[in-house]
XYZ file of C-alpha atoms in Angstrom:
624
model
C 31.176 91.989 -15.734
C 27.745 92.700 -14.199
C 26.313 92.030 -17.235
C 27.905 88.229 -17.245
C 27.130 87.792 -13.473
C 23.175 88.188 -14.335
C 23.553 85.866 -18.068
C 25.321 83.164 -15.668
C 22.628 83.572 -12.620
C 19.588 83.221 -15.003
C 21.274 80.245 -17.095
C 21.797 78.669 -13.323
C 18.423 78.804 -12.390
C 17.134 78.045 -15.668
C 18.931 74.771 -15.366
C 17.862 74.553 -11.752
C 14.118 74.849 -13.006
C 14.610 72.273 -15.806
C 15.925 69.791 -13.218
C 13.369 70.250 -11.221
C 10.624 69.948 -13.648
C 12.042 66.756 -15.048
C 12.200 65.604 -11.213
C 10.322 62.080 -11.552
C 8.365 61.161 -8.368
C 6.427 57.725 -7.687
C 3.233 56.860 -6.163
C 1.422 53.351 -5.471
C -1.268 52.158 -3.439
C 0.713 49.438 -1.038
C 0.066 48.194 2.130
C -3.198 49.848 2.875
C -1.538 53.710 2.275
C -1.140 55.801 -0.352
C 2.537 56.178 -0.669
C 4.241 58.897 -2.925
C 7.842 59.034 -2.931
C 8.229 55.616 -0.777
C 6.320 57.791 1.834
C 2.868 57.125 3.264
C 1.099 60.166 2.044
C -2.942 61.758 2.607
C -4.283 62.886 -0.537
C -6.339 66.045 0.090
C -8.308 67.251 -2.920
C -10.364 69.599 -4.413
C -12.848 68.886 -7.350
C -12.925 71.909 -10.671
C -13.551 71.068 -14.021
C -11.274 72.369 -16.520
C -14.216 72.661 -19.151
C -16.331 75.048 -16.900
C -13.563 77.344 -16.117
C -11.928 80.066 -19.167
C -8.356 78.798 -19.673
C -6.519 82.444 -18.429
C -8.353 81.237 -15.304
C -6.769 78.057 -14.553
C -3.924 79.122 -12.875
C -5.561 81.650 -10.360
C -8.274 78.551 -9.300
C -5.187 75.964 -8.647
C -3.171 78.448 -6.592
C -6.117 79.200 -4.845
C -6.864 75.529 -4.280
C -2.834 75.378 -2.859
C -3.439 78.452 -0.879
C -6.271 76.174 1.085
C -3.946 73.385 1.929
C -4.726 70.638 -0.597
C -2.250 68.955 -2.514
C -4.303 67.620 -5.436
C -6.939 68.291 -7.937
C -9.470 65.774 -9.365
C -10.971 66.595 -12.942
C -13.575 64.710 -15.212
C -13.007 64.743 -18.293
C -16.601 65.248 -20.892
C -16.294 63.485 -23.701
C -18.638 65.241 -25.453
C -16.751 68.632 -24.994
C -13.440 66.941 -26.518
C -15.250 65.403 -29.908
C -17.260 68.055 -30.900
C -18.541 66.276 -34.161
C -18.837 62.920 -35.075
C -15.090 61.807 -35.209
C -14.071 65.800 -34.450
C -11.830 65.990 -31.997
C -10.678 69.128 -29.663
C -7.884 68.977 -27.074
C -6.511 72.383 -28.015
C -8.954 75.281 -28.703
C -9.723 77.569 -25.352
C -10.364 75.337 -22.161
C -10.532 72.212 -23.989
C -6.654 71.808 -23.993
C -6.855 69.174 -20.503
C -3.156 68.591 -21.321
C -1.961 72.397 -20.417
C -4.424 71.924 -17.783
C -2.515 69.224 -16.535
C 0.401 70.852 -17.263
C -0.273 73.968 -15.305
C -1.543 71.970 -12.190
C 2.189 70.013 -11.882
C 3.581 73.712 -11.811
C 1.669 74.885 -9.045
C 2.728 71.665 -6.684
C -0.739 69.476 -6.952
C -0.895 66.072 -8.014
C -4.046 65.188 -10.445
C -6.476 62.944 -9.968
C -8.223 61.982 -13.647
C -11.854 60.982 -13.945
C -12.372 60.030 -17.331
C -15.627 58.285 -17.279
C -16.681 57.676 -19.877
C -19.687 57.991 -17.899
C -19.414 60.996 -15.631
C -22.652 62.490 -14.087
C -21.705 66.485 -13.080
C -24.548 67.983 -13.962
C -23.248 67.718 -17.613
C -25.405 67.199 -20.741
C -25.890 63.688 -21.014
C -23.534 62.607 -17.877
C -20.610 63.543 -20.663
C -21.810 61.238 -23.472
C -22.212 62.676 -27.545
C -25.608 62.942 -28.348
C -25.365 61.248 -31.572
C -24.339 58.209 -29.900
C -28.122 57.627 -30.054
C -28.229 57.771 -33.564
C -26.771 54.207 -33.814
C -30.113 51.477 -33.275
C -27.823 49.138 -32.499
C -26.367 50.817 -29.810
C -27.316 51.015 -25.893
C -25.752 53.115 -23.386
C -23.527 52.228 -20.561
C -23.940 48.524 -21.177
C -22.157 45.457 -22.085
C -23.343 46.339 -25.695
C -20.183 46.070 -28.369
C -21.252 49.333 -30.398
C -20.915 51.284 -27.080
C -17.679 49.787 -26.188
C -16.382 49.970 -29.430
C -17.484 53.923 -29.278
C -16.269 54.087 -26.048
C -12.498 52.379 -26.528
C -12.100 55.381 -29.505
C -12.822 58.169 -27.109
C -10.442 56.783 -24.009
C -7.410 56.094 -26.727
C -8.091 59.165 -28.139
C -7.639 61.173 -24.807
C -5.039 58.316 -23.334
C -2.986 59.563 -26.363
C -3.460 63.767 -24.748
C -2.535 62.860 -20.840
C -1.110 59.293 -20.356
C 2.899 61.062 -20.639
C 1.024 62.748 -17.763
C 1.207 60.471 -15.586
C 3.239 60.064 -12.780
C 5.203 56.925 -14.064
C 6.081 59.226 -17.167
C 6.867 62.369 -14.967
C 3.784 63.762 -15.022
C 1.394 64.687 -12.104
C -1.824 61.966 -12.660
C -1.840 59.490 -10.010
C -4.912 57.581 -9.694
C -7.529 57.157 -12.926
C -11.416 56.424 -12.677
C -12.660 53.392 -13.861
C -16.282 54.723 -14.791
C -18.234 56.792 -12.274
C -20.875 56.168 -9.879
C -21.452 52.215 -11.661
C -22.991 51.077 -8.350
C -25.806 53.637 -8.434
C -26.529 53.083 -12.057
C -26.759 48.807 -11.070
C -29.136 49.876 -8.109
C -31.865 51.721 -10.612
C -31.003 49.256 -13.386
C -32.285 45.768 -11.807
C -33.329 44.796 -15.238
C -30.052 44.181 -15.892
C -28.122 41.084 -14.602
C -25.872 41.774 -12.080
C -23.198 39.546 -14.223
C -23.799 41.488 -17.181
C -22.851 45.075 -15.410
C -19.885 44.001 -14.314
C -18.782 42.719 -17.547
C -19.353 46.041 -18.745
C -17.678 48.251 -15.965
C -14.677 45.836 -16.207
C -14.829 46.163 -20.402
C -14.262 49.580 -19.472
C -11.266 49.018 -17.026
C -9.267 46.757 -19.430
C -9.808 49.554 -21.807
C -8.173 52.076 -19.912
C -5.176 50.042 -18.969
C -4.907 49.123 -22.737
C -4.914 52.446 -23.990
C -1.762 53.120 -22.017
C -3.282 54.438 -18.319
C -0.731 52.680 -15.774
C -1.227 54.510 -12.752
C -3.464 53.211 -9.702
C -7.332 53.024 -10.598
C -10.141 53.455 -8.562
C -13.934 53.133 -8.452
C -16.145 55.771 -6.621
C -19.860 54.335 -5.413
C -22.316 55.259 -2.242
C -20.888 53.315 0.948
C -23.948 50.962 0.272
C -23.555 50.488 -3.380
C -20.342 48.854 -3.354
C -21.362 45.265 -4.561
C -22.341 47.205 -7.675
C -20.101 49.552 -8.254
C -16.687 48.056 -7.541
C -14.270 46.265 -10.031
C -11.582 43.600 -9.289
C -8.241 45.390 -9.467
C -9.273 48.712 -8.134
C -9.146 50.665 -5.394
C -12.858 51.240 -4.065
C -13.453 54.697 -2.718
C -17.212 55.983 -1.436
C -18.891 59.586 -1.531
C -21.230 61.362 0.767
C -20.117 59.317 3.613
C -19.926 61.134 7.117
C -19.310 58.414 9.240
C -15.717 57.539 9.174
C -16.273 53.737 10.898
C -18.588 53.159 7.781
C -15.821 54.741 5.730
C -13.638 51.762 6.364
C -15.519 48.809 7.511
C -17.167 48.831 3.769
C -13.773 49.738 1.913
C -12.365 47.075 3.805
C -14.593 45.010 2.511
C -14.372 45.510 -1.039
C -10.307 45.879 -0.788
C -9.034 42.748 1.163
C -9.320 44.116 4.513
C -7.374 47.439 4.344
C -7.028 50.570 2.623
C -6.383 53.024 1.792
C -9.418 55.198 3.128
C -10.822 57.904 0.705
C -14.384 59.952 -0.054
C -13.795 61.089 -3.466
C -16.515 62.976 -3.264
C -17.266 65.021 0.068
C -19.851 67.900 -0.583
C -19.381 71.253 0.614
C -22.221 72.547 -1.493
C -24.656 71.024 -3.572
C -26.486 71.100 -6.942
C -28.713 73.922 -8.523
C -32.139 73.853 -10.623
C -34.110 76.253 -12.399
C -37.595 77.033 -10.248
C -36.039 75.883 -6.719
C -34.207 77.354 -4.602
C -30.648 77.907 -4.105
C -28.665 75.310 -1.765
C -26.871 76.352 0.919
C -24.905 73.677 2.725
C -23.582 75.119 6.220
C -19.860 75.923 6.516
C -19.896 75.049 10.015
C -20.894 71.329 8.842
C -18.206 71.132 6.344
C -15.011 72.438 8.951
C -16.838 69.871 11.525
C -17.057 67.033 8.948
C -13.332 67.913 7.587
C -11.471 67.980 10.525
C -13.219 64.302 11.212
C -11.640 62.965 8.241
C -8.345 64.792 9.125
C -8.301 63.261 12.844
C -9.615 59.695 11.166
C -6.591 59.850 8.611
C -9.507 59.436 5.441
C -8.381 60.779 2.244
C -10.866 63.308 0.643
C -11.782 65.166 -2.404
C -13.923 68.088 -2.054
C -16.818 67.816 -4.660
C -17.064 71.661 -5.565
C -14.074 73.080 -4.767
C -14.559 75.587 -7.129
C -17.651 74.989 -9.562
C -17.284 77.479 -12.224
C -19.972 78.058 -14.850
C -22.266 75.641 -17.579
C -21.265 78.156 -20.219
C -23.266 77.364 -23.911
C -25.818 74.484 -23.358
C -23.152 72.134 -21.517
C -26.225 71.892 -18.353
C -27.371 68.550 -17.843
C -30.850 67.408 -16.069
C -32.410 65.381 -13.381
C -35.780 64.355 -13.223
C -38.274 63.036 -10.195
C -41.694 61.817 -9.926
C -43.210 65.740 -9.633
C -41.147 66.812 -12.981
C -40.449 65.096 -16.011
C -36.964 67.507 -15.948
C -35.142 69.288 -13.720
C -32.729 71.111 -15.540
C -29.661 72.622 -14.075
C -29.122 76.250 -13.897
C -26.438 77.900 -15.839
C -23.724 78.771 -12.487
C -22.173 75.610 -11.221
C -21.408 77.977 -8.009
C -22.629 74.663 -6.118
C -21.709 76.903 -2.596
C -18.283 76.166 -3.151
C -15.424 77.133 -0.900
C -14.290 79.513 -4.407
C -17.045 81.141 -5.821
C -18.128 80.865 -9.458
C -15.744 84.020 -10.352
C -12.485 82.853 -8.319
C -13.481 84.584 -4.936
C -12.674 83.243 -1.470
C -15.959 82.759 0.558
C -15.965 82.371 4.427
C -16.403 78.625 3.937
C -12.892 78.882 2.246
C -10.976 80.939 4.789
C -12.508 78.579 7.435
C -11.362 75.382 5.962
C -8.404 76.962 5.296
C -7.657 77.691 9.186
C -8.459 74.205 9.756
C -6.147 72.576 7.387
C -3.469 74.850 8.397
C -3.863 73.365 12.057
C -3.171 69.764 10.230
C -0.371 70.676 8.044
C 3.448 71.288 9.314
C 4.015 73.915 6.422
C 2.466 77.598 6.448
C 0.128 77.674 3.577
C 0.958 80.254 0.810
C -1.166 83.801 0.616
C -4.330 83.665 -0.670
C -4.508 85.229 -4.461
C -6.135 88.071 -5.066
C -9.686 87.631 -6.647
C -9.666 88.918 -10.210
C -10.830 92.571 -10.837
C -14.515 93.090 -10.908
C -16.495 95.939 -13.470
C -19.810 96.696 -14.122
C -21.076 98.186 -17.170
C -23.426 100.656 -17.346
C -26.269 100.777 -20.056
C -25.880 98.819 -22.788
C -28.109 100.173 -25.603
C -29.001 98.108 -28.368
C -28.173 99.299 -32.016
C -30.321 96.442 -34.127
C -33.433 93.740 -32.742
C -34.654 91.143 -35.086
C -38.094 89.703 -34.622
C -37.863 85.544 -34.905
C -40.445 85.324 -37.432
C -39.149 87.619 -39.940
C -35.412 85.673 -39.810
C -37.124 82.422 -39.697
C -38.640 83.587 -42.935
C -35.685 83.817 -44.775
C -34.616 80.197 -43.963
C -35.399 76.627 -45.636
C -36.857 74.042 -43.297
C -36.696 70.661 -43.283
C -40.560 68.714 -44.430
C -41.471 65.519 -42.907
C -44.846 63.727 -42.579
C -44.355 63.987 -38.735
C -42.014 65.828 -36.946
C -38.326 64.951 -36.805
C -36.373 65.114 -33.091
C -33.189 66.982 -32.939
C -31.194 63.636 -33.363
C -33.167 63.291 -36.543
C -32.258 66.839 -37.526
C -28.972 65.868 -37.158
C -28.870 68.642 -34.420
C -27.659 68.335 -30.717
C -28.534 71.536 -28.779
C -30.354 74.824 -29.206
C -34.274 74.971 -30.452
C -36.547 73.888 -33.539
C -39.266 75.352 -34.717
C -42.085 73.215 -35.865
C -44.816 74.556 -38.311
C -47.947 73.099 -39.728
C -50.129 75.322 -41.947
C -53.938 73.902 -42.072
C -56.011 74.057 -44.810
C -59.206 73.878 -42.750
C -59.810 74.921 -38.727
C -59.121 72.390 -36.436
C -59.891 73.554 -32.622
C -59.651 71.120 -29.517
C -57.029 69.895 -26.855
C -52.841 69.787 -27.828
C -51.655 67.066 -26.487
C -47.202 67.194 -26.950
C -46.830 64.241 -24.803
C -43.121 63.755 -26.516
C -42.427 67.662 -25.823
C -38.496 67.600 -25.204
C -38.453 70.159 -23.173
C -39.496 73.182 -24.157
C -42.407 74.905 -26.645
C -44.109 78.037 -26.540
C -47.231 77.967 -29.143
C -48.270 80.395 -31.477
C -51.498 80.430 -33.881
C -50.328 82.643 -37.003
C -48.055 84.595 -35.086
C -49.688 85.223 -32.061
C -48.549 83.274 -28.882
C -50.993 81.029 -27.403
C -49.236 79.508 -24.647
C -46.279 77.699 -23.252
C -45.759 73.617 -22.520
C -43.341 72.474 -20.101
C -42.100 69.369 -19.688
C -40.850 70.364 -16.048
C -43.923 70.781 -14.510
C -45.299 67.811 -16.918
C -47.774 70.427 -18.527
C -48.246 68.679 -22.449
C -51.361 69.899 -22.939
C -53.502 72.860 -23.789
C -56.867 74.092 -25.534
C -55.983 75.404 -29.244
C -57.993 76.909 -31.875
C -56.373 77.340 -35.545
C -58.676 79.052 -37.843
C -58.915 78.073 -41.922
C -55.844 78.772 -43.407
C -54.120 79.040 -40.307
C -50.837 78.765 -38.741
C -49.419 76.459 -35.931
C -45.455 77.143 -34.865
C -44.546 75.379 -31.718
C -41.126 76.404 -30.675
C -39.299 73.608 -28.713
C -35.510 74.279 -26.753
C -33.595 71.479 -25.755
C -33.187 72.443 -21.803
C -30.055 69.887 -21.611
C -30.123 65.950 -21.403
C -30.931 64.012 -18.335
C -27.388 63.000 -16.788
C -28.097 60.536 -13.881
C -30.253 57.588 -13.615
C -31.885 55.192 -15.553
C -33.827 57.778 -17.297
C -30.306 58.329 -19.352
C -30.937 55.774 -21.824
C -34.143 58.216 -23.264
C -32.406 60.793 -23.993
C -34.162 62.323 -27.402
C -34.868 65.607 -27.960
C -38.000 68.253 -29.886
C -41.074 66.458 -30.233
C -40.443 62.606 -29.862
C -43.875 61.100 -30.623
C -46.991 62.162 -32.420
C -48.902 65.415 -32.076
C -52.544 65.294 -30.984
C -55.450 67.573 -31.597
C -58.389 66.458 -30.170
C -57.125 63.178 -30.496
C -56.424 63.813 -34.133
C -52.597 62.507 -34.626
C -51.388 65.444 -37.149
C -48.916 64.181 -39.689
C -48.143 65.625 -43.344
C -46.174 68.676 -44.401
C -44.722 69.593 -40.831
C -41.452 72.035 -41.607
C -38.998 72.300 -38.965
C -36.300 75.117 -39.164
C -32.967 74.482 -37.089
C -31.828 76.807 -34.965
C -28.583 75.528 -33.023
C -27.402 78.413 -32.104
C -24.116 76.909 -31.835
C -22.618 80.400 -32.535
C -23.393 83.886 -32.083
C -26.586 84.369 -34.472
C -26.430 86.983 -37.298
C -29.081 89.248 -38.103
C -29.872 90.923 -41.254
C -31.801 93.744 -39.793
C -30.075 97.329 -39.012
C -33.186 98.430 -37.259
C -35.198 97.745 -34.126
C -37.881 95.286 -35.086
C -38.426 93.276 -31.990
C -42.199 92.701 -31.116
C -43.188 91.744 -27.758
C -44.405 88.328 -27.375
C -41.973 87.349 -30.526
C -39.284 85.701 -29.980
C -36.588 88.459 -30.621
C -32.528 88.963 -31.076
C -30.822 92.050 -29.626
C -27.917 93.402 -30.628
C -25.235 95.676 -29.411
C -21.632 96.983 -29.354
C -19.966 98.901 -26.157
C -16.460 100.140 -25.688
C -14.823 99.925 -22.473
C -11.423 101.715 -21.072
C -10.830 98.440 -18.908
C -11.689 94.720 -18.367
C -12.877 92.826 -15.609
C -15.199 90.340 -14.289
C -18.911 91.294 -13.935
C -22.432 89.550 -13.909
C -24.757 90.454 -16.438
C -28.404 91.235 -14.769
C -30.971 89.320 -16.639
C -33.872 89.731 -14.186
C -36.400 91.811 -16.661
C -35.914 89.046 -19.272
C -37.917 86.138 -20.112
C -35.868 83.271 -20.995
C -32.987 82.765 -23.755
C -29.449 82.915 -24.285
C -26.572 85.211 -24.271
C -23.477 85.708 -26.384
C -20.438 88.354 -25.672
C -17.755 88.415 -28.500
C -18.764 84.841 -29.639
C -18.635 83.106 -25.808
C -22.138 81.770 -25.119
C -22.388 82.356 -21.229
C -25.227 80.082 -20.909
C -29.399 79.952 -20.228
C -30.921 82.483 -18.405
C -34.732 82.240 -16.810
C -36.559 84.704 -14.874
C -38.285 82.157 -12.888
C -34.687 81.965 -10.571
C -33.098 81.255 -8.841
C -30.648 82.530 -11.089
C -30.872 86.194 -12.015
C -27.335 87.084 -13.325
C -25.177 85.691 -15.683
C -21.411 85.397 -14.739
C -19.637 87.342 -17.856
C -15.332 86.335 -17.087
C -13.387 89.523 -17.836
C -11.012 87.522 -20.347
C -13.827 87.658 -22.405
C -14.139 90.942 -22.859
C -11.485 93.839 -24.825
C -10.722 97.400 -24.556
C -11.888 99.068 -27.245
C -15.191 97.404 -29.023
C -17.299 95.001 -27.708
C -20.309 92.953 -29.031
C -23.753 91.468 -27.051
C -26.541 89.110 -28.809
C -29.027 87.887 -26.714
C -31.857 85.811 -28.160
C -35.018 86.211 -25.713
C -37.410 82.879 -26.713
C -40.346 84.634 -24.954
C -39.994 88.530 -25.184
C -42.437 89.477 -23.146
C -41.926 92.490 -23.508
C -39.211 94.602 -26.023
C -35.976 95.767 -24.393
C -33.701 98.839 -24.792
C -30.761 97.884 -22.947
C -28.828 95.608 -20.617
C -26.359 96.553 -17.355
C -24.043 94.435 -15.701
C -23.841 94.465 -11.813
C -20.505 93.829 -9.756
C -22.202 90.942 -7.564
C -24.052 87.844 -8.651
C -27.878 86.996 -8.133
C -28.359 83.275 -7.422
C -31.518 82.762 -4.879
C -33.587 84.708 -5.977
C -36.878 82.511 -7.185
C -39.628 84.554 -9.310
C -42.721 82.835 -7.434
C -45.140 84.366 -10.463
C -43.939 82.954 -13.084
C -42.358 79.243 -11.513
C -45.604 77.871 -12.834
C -45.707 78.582 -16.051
């Protein structure tokens, strides 16, 4: 009988749960409010990218998001990380799957808020775009350009056919989709351009969302001053980075036949990191004071981090400025978010939370608890492979000149270029197409390092008879805002100089994507300082857990741990430890490769420390 009383309790709340999942709910944007359920509603969101945070930690990041008082998350969605190969697609594998993502947000109460781009920005390699959309001559980046569109129109059906049963008018938790992202800045740089012609584009792009099935509210996202620009007939305008709440509405107003609803979509409680500067702080004091304006004003707002999470592999885009031809992002995506990079609450967390919870009738759940943390003592290496010796064993490609990456057929990683002379040539190296990367060596011996950050293409070289030249070149991520996105190639992109000599004939370029976890065919220690080198190593471990590998006596490289590639590291800072998720990692056997570009000096072992390293600039070597 007791037996039966539990079988009929669980089947009742099994059906209760299945009602309530298949609960449908409806949202519109009508008389100047947002209005979900036939009620007037404030959307209060929080920005994380499903792509930058490992799937088993979803969950944990949107209950801590609920745990702060917001009701909805905003997402972009890179197309590049969803077609992985020409006419490859992914929605499945690991934290590609932005359906479960979806999925898993509607179970913890939020709404979603989808930002498909196809143009995104984020700090992302090439704003979102495939690299090999540059391939096609005939083709020209966010522009009223058919190839483009026609490129375009296959990626949004293609995800339209993952999430639009996501959406709220098909019982799913999406209510509001992006019609591109940030089109007024791109207008602003782009004068060239007429002003006819970008809208034609940005409302190509609209008409292709609502054709590929998207039927919830759109919106447009722009800089309060970029509006004329940015907007698009039919939806609603929102602005970012805009403190003053007057401003807020007088411009939406504007743009949306004199009413609202008022939103940021992007309010910025941190701010963006790059490799030789140092690490941005915005103060928390700012971001409660600027909040609880928008609260009191009744503005809408979506907090742009709030949670970063990590630019694991080479998914970091670039900036550039007048002082550096790059300015490539470092691998955390921290940003100073209210949630850390690993899932912890900071104090700018717990103090927005107290503030919300002054706005909002209900108590706010309990805060989850941060996931474990470990750290791993010594780490010795079993096997190290010098560069030369593996490149040895492989065939290169031979060209008259040297190829790019796109040439290559190749989208991330490095390429070695090599020229053997038959007679000494001596004089200046000029790599004014260096893309981005190269550290020179004159039969075997490094000469020096070019840098297109600091805009240093040049250098004095001296290759003897029968010598030698290998210029190593790493792609340090494509340029994702701006008008500089349209140049986008990678390697060495125009002709190399000596002494004004262009050098063409016989240049062999071996590929080295690195788009998994390199082998190596040595069972010895062979790395040689000042070699490129790969280390190699297996630990055991009684228990998992978060940790942050410390990468502060390296050079520069790239680390894998049981296949996951958690990103770039540089000793110039400010980054000096890379975040290593504990889902990642097993009981029992583990593996570590780490390919070190510059080696400057040969390694024994590695440690992991329990707390990450992210200002900390190495002044000596920022130069180079």
């Amino acid at each position: 009988m007791k037996k039966k009383s539990i079988s009929t309790i669980i089947l009742l709340l099994l059906i209760h749960f299945a009602s309530f999942s298949q609960a449908r709910h409806t949202f519109e944007i009508k008389d100047g409010n947002f209005i979900y359920d036939g009620k007037a509603i404030m959307i209060h969101s929080g920005e994380m990218h499903f792509a930058r945070i490992p799937k088993p930690y979803w969950r944990h990041r949107l209950k801590m998001m609920k745990a702060m008082g917001l009701n909805t998350v905003a997402t972009y969605v890179f197309w590049n990380y969803q077609e992985t190969a020409p006419g490859v697609w992914d929605f499945k594998t690991d934290n590609r799957d932005i359906a479960e993502f979806i999925k898993t947000a509607q179970e913890e109460g939020l709404m979603v808020i989808l930002r498909p781009g196809p143009y995104v920005c984020a700090e992302w390699e090439f704003g979102g775009y495939p690299w090999w959309l540059q391939k096609n001559k005939d083709l020209v980046i966010r522009n009223n350009n058919k190839a483009f569109l026609d490129s375009c129109s296959v990626y949004i059906n293609h995800l339209a056919n993952q999430v639009k049963n996501l959406q709220i008018t098909h019982g799913g938790p999406i209510i509001m989709v992006q019609v591109e992202n940030e089109f007024g800045s791109y207008v602003a740089q782009r004068k060239d351009i007429p002003l006819a012609e970008h809208k034609a584009y940005s409302l190509a792009i609209k008409q292709q969302l609502l054709d590929a099935g998207f039927d919830v509210p759109l919106y447009t996202s722009d800089g309060s001053w970029l509006l004329e620009g940015g907007s698009v007939k039919g939806a609603l305008p929102t602005v970012n980075g805009e403190d003053d709440v007057t401003k807020v509405k007088e411009v939406i107003n504007k743009y949306h036949d004199g009413k609202g609803p008022y939103m940021v979509a992007e309010f910025y409680p941190g701010w963006l990191d790059q490799w030789g500067a140092d690490f941005v702080r915005v103060s928390t004091a700012d971001v409660v004071k600027q909040t609880a304006k928008y609260l009191q004003a009744g503005i809408s707002f979506n907090y742009y981090m709030i949670h970063g999470g990590t630019n694991f592999g080479f998914s970091t885009g670039a900036n550039y400025d007048q002082d550096h031809g790059i300015q490539p992002d470092i691998t955390s995506y921290d940003y100073d978010a209210p949630i850390s990079e690993a899932g912890w609450a900071t104090q700018k967390y717990d103090s927005l939370r107290n503030e919300i919870q002054n706005y909002t009738k209900e108590k706010l759940p309990p805060v989850p608890a941060p996931v474990k943390v470990i750290d791993i003592p010594s780490i010795k290496f079993d096997r190290s492979e010098d560069f030369f010796t593996m490149v040895g064993k492989m065939t290169p490609v031979t060209n008259d000149t040297p190829l790019t990456f796109e040439d290559l057929n190749q989208g991330y990683g490095y390429v070695l270029y090599r020229r053997r002379f038959n007679q000494p040539v001596s004089g200046k190296l000029v790599l004014n197409g260096l893309r981005d990367y190269a550290i020179v060596y004159v039969n075997g011996k490094k000469v020096g390092e070019l840098n297109r950050v600091n805009k240093k293409f040049e250098m004095d070289i001296n290759v003897p008879f029968n010598g030698t030249l290998d210029i190593l070149v790493e792609n340090m991520g494509r340029i994702n805002y701006g008008e500089e996105i349209v140049k986008n190639l990678k390697g060495i992109i125009s002709p190399v100089l000596i002494a004004d000599h262009e050098i063409t004939g016989n240049w062999q370029m071996y590929k080295l994507p690195m788009s998994s976890s390199p082998g190596m065919a040595s069972d010895k220690l062979n790395a040689i300082a000042n070699h490129p080198a790969i280390y190699h190593a297996k630990f055991d471990l009684n228990e998992t857990g978060d940790t942050f590998l410390e990468m502060s006596k390296w050079s520069k490289g790239i680390v894998f741990v049981n296949g996951h590639n958690l990103g770039r590291f540089w000793n110039i800072g400010p980054q000096q430890t890379l975040y290593l998720p504990g889902c990642w990692l097993k009981k029992g056997a583990n593996e570590i490769v780490i390919f070190d570009q510059l080696n400057d000096s040969v390694h024994n072992d590695i440690q992991s420390v329990k707390t990450p390293v992210l200002n900390q600039l190495n002044l000596s070597t920022t130069t180079k």
